[in-house]
Tab-separated table of C-alpha atoms in Angstrom:
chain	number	residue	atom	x	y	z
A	1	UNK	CA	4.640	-73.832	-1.170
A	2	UNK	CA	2.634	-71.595	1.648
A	3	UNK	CA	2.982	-68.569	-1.056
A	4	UNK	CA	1.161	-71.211	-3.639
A	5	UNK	CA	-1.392	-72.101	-1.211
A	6	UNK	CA	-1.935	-68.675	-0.389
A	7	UNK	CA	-2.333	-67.315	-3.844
A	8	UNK	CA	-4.434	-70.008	-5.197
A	9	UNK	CA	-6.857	-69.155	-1.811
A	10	UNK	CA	-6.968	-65.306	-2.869
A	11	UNK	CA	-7.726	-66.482	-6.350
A	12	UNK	CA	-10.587	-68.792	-5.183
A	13	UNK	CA	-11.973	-66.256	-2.896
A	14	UNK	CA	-12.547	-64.135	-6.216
A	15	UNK	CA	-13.916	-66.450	-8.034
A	16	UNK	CA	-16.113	-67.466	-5.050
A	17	UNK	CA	-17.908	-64.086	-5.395
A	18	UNK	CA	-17.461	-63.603	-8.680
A	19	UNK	CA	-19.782	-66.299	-9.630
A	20	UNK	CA	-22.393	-65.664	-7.030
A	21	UNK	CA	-22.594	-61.736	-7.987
A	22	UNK	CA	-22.008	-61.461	-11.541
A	23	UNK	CA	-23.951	-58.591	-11.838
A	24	UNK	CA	-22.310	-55.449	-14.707
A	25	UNK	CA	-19.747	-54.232	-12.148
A	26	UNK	CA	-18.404	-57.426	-11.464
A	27	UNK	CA	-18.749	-58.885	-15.029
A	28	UNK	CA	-16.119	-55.668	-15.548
A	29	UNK	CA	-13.553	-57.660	-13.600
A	30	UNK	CA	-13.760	-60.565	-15.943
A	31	UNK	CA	-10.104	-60.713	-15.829
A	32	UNK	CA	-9.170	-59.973	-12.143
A	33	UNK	CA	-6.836	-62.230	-11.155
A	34	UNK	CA	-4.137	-62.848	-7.815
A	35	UNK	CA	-0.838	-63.671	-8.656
A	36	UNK	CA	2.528	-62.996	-6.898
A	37	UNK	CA	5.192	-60.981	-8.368
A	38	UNK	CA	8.586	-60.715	-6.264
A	39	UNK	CA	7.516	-60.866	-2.453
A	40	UNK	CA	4.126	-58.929	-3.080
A	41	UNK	CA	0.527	-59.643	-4.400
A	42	UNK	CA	-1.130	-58.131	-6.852
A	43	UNK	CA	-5.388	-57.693	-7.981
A	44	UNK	CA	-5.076	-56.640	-11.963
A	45	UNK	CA	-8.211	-56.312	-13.485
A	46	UNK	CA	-9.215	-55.374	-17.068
A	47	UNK	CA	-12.005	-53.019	-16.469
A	48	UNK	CA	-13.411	-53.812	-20.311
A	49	UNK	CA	-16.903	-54.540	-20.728
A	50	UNK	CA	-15.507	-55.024	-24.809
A	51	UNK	CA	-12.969	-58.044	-23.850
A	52	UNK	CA	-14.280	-61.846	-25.109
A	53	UNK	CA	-14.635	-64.503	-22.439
A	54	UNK	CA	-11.534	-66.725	-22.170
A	55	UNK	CA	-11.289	-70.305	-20.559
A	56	UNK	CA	-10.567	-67.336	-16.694
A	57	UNK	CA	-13.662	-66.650	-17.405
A	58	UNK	CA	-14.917	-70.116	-18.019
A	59	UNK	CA	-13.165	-70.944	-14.720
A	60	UNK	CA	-14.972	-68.531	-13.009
A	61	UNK	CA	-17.833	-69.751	-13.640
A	62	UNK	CA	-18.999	-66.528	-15.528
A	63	UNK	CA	-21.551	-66.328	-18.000
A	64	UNK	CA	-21.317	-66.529	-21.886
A	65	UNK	CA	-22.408	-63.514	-24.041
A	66	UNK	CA	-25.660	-65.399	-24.566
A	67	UNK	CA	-26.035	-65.883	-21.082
A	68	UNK	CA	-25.263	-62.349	-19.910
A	69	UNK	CA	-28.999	-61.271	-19.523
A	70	UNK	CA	-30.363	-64.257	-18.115
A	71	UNK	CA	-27.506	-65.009	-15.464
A	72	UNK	CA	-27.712	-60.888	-14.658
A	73	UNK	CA	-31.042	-61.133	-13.854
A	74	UNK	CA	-31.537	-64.409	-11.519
A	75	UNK	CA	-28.262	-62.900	-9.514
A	76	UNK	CA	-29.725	-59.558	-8.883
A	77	UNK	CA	-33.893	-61.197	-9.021
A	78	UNK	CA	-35.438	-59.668	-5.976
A	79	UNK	CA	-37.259	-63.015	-4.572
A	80	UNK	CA	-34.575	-64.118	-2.472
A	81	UNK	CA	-35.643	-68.196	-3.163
A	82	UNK	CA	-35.128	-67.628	-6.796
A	83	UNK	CA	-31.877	-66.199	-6.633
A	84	UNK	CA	-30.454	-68.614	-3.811
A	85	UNK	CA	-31.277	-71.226	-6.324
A	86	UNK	CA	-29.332	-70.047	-9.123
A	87	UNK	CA	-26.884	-69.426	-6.148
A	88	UNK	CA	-26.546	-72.929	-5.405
A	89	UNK	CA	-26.096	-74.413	-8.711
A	90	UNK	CA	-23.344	-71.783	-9.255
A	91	UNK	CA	-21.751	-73.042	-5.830
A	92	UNK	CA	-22.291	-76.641	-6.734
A	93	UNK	CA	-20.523	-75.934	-10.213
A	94	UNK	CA	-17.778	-73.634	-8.325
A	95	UNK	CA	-16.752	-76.322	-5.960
A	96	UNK	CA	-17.079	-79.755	-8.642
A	97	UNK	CA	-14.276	-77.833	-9.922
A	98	UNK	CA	-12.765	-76.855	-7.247
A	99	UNK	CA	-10.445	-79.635	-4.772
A	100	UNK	CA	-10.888	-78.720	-1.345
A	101	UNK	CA	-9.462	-81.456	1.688
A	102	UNK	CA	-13.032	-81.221	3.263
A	103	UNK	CA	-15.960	-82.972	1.922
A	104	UNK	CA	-18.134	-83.637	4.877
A	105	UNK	CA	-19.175	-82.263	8.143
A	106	UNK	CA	-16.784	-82.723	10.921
A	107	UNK	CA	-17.476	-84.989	14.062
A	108	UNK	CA	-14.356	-84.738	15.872
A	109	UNK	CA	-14.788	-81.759	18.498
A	110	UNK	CA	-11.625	-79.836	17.776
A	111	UNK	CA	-12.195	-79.557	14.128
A	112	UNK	CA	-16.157	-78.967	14.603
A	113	UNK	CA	-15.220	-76.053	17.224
A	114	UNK	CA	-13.302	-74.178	14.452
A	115	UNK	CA	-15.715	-75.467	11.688
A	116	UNK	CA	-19.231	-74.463	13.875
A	117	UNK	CA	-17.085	-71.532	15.863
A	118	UNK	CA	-18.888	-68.652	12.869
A	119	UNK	CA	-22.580	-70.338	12.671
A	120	UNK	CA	-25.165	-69.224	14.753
A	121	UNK	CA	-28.959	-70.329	14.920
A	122	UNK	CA	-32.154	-68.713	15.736
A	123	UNK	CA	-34.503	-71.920	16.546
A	124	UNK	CA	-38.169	-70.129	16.131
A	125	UNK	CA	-37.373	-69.012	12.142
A	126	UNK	CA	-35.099	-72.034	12.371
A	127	UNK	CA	-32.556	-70.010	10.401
A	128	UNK	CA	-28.484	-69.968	11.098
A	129	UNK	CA	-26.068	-67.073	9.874
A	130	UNK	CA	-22.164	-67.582	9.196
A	131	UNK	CA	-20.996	-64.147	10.117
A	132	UNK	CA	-17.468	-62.517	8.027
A	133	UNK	CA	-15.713	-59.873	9.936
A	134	UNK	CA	-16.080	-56.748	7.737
A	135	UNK	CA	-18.947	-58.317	6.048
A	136	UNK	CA	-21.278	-56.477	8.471
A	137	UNK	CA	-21.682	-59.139	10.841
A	138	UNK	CA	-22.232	-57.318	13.792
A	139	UNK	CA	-25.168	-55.878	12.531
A	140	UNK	CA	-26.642	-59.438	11.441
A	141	UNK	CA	-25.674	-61.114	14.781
A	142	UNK	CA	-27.974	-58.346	16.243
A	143	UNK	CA	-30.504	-59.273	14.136
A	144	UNK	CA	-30.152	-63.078	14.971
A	145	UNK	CA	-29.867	-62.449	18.581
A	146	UNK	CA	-32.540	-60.159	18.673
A	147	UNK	CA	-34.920	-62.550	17.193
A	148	UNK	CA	-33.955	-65.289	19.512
A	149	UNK	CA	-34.731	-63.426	22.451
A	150	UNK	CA	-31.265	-63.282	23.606
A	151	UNK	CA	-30.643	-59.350	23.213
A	152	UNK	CA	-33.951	-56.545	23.742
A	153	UNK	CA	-34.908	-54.516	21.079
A	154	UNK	CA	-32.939	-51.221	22.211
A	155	UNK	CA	-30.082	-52.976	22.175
A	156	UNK	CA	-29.968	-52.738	18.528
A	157	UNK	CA	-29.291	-48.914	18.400
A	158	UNK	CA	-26.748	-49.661	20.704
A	159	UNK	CA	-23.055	-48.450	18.267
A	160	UNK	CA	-20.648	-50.903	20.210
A	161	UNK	CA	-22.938	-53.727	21.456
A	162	UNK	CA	-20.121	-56.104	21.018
A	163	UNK	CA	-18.993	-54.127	23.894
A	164	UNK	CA	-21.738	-54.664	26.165
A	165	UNK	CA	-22.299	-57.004	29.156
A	166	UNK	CA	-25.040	-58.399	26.642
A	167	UNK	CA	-23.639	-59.990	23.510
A	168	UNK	CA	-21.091	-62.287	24.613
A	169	UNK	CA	-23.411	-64.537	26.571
A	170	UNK	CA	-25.981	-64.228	23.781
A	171	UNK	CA	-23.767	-65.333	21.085
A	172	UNK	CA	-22.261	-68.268	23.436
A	173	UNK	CA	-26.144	-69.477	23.695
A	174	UNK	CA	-26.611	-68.992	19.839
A	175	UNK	CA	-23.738	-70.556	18.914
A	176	UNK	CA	-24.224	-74.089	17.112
A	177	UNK	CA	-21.172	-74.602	19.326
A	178	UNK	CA	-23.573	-73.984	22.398
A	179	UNK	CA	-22.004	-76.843	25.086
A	180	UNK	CA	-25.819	-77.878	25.395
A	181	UNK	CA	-26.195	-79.118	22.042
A	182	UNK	CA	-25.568	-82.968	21.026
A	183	UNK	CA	-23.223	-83.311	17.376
A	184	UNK	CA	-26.745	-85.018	16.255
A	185	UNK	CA	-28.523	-81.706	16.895
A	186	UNK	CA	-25.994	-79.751	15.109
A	187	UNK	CA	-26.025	-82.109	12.075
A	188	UNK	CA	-29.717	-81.997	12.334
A	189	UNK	CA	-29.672	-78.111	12.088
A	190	UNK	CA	-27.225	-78.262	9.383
A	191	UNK	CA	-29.190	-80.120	6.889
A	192	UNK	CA	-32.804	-78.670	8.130
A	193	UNK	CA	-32.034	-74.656	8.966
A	194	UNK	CA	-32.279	-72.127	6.481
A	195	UNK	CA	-28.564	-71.157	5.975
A	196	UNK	CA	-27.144	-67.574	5.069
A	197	UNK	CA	-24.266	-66.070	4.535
A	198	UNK	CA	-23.274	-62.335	3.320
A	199	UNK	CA	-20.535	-62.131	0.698
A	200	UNK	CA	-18.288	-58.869	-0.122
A	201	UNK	CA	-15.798	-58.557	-3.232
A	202	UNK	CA	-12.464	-59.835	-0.838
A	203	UNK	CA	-10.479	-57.437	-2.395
A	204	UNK	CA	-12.785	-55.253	-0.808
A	205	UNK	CA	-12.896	-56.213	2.583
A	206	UNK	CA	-9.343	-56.495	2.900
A	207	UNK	CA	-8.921	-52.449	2.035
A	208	UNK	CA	-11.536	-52.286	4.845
A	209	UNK	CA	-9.817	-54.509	7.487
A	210	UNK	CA	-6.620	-52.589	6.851
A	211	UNK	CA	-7.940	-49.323	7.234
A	212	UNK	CA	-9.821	-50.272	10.313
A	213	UNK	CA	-7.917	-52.610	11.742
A	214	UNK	CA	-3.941	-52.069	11.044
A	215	UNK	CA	-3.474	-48.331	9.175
A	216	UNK	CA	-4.387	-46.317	12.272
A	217	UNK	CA	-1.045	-45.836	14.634
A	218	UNK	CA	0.398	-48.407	17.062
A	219	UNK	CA	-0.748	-47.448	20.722
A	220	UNK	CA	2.583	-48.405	22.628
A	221	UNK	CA	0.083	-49.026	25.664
A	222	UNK	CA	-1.793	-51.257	23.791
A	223	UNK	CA	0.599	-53.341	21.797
A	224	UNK	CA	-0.626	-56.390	23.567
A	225	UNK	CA	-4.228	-56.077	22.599
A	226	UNK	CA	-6.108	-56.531	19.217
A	227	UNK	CA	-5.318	-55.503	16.980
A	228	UNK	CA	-2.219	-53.667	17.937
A	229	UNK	CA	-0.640	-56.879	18.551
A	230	UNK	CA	-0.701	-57.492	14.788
A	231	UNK	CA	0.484	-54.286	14.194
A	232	UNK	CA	3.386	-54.970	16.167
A	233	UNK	CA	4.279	-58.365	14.659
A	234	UNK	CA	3.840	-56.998	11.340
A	235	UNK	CA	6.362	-54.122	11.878
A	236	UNK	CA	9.168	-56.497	13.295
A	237	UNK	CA	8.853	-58.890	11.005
A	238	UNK	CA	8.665	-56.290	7.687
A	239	UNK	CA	9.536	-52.747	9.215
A	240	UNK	CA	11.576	-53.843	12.238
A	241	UNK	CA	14.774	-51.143	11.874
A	242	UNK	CA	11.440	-48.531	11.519
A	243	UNK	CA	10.105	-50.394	15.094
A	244	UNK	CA	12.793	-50.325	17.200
A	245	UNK	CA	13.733	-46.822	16.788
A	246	UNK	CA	10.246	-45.956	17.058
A	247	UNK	CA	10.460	-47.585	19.936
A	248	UNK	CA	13.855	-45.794	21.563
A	249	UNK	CA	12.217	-42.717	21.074
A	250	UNK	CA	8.949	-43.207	22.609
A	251	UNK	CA	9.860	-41.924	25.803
A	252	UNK	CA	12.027	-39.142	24.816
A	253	UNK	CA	10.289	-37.711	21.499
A	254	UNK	CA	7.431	-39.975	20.517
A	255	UNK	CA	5.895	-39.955	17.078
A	256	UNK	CA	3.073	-42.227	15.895
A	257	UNK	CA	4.476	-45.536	13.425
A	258	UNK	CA	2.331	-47.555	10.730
A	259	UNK	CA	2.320	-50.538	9.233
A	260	UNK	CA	2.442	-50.168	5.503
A	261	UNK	CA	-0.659	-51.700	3.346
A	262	UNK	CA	2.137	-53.438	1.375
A	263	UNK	CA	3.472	-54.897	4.460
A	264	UNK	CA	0.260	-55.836	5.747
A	265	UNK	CA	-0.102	-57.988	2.559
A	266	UNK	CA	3.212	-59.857	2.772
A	267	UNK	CA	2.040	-60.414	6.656
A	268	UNK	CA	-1.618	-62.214	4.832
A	269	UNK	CA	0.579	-64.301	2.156
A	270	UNK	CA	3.578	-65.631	4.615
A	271	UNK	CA	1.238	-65.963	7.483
A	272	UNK	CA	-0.494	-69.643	7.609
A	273	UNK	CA	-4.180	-69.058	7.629
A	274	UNK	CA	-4.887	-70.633	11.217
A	275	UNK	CA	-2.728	-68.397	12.483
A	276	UNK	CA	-4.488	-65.629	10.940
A	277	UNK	CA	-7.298	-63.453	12.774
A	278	UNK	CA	-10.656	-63.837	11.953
A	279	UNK	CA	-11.012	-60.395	10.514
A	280	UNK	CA	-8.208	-61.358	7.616
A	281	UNK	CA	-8.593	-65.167	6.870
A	282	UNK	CA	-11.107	-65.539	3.559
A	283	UNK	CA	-15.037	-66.385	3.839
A	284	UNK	CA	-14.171	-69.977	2.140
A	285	UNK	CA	-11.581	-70.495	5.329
A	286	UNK	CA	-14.314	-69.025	7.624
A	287	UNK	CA	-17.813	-70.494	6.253
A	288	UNK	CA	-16.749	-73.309	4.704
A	289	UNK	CA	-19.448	-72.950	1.424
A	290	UNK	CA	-18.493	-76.230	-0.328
A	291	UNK	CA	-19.036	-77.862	2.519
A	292	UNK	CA	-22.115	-76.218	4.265
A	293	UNK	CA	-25.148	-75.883	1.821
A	294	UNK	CA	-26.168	-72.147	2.164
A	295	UNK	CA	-29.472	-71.347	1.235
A	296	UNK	CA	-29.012	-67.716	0.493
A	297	UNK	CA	-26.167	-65.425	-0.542
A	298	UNK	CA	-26.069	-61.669	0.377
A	299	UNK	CA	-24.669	-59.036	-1.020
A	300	UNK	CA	-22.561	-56.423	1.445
A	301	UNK	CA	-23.013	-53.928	-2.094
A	302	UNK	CA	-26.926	-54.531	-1.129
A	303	UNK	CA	-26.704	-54.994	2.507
A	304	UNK	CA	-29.852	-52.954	3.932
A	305	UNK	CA	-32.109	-54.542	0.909
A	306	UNK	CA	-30.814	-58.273	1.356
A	307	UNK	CA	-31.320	-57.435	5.334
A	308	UNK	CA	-34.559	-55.734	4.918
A	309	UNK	CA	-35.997	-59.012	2.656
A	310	UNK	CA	-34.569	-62.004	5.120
A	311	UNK	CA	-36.553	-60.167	8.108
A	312	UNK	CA	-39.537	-60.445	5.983
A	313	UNK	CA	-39.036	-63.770	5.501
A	314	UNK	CA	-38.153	-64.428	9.176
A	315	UNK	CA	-41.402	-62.139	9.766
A	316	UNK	CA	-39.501	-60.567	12.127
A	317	UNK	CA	-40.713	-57.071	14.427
A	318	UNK	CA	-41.366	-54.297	11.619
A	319	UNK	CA	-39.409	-51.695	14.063
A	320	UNK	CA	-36.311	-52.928	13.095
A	321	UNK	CA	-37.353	-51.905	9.293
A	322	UNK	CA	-34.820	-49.097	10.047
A	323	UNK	CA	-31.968	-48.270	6.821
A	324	UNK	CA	-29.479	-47.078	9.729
A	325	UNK	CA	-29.478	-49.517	11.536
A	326	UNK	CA	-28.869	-51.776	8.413
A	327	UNK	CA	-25.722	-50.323	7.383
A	328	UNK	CA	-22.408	-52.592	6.913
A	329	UNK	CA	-18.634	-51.556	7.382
């Protein structure tokens, strides 16, 4: 049953982005799919731009051959209004479709503290972000911070800021779970802020939380820490025989130990997805899109663009018009 409910969340992660992005690349992967086979999961794609649409594609939400031009062009139009439009009648379609347990916004403050916990606000441009690990959010919780006054402009250049004395208090005090704020003014902000996410293919992002995250080496001194700590669970529950004699000779004749990407995956599907770290559960699990009504949806394949046009909107200080400071990982 956890397998099942696994699957079917990888599958409607795809379509998720799919339907919001179904520019030629994606249209490509008209037949991608998540399925389990043995103890493993697998992404197929047909990568056909010749194949006919089938009721897949009907399910995700994908355009017919008549539509092609017309759908391409409001997902990709530059005025960010227009296209979060068309973005949320594809979302509204997506999730009529779609059963999820949640339909409203929760009131009960150990379900709103992991609901709110990825939404923060910025009161002057009255604008809130949900920030995705590997989605780059630390570059957009700058941005956020920055224009609420909570971090100074240098700060910005700054390459582990997340680090710093600085950011932790900022994001506590630009969280919509700030301990000052009434449930009334977080439903207020809900249904009156200009909500935005950033969205990434998932199949992506989880090639890029691997290699970041879990490929490089264990650090014995570190096991305890993140994200060594998953690195360590992962190898004695997949690779423990591998583990423990890594471990025996460590302080005779040590050698660096990995956790396989195909490992790694069997951790995502047997693992249930509250007990997973931010950085691998999906951006439905994390932002909640059927639920919250986002306003805008970024691309991470057009990060520095999508960036560049919400700080025009937010009229926000032209020195942070910088591409390198824009980038995503």
């Amino acid at each position: 049953m956890r397998l099942h409910h696994r699957v079917l969340g990888c599958g409607c992660c795809l379509l998720f982005f799919f339907l919001l992005v179904p520019t030629v690349n994606e249209l490509m992967w008209n037949r991608s799919i998540c399925h389990s086979e043995n103890s493993g999961i697998i992404a197929s794609s047909a990568l056909s731009s010749n194949t006919h649409h089938t009721s897949r594609d009907i399910l995700m939400g994908l355009p017919k051959d008549n539509e092609d031009s017309h759908t391409l062009a409001l997902s990709e139009h530059p005025d960010i209004e227009i296209r979060g439009k068309f973005q949320k009648e594809r979302m509204k379609e997506f999730c009529k479709k779609h059963v999820f347990v949640r339909e409203s916004l929760p009131s009960d403050p150990p379900t709103a503290k992991l609901f709110y916990r990825h939404l923060i606000f910025e009161e002057h441009t009255q604008s809130m972000f949900c920030f995705v690990p590997k989605i780059g959010c630390t570059n957009m919780k700058r941005l956020m911070l920055y224009m609420g006054g909570h971090l100074p402009l240098d700060t910005l250049d700054w390459p582990w800021v997340e680090d710093s004395k600085y950011l932790e208090p900022a994001l506590k005090h630009a969280s919509l779970m700030n301990v000052t704020l009434t449930q009334l003014q977080r439903l207020t902000m809900m249904h009156t802020y200009y909500k935005f996410m950033i969205v990434r293919n998932p199949l992506d992002r989880l090639v890029s939380g691997y290699r970041n995250k879990i490929e490089p080496p264990l650090d014995f001194q570190k096991q305890d820490s993140f994200p060594h700590k998953i690195k360590k669970e992962i190898l004695m529950r997949f690779q423990l025989r591998e583990f423990l004699q890594w471990k025996q000779a460590f302080k005779t004749k040590p050698y660096n130990i990995s956790v396989s990407f195909q490992h790694f995956v069997h951790y995502l599907i047997y693992t249930p997805t509250e007990d997973l770290n931010e950085h691998f559960q999906t951006s439905m699990d994390i932002c909640h899109p059927c639920v919250v009504d986002f306003d805008f949806y970024g691309n991470f394949r057009n990060f520095s663009l999508d960036t560049q046009t919400l700080i025009k909107k937010f009229k926000t200080d032209p020195r942070y018009y910088r591409d390198e400071s824009l980038h995503g990982t």
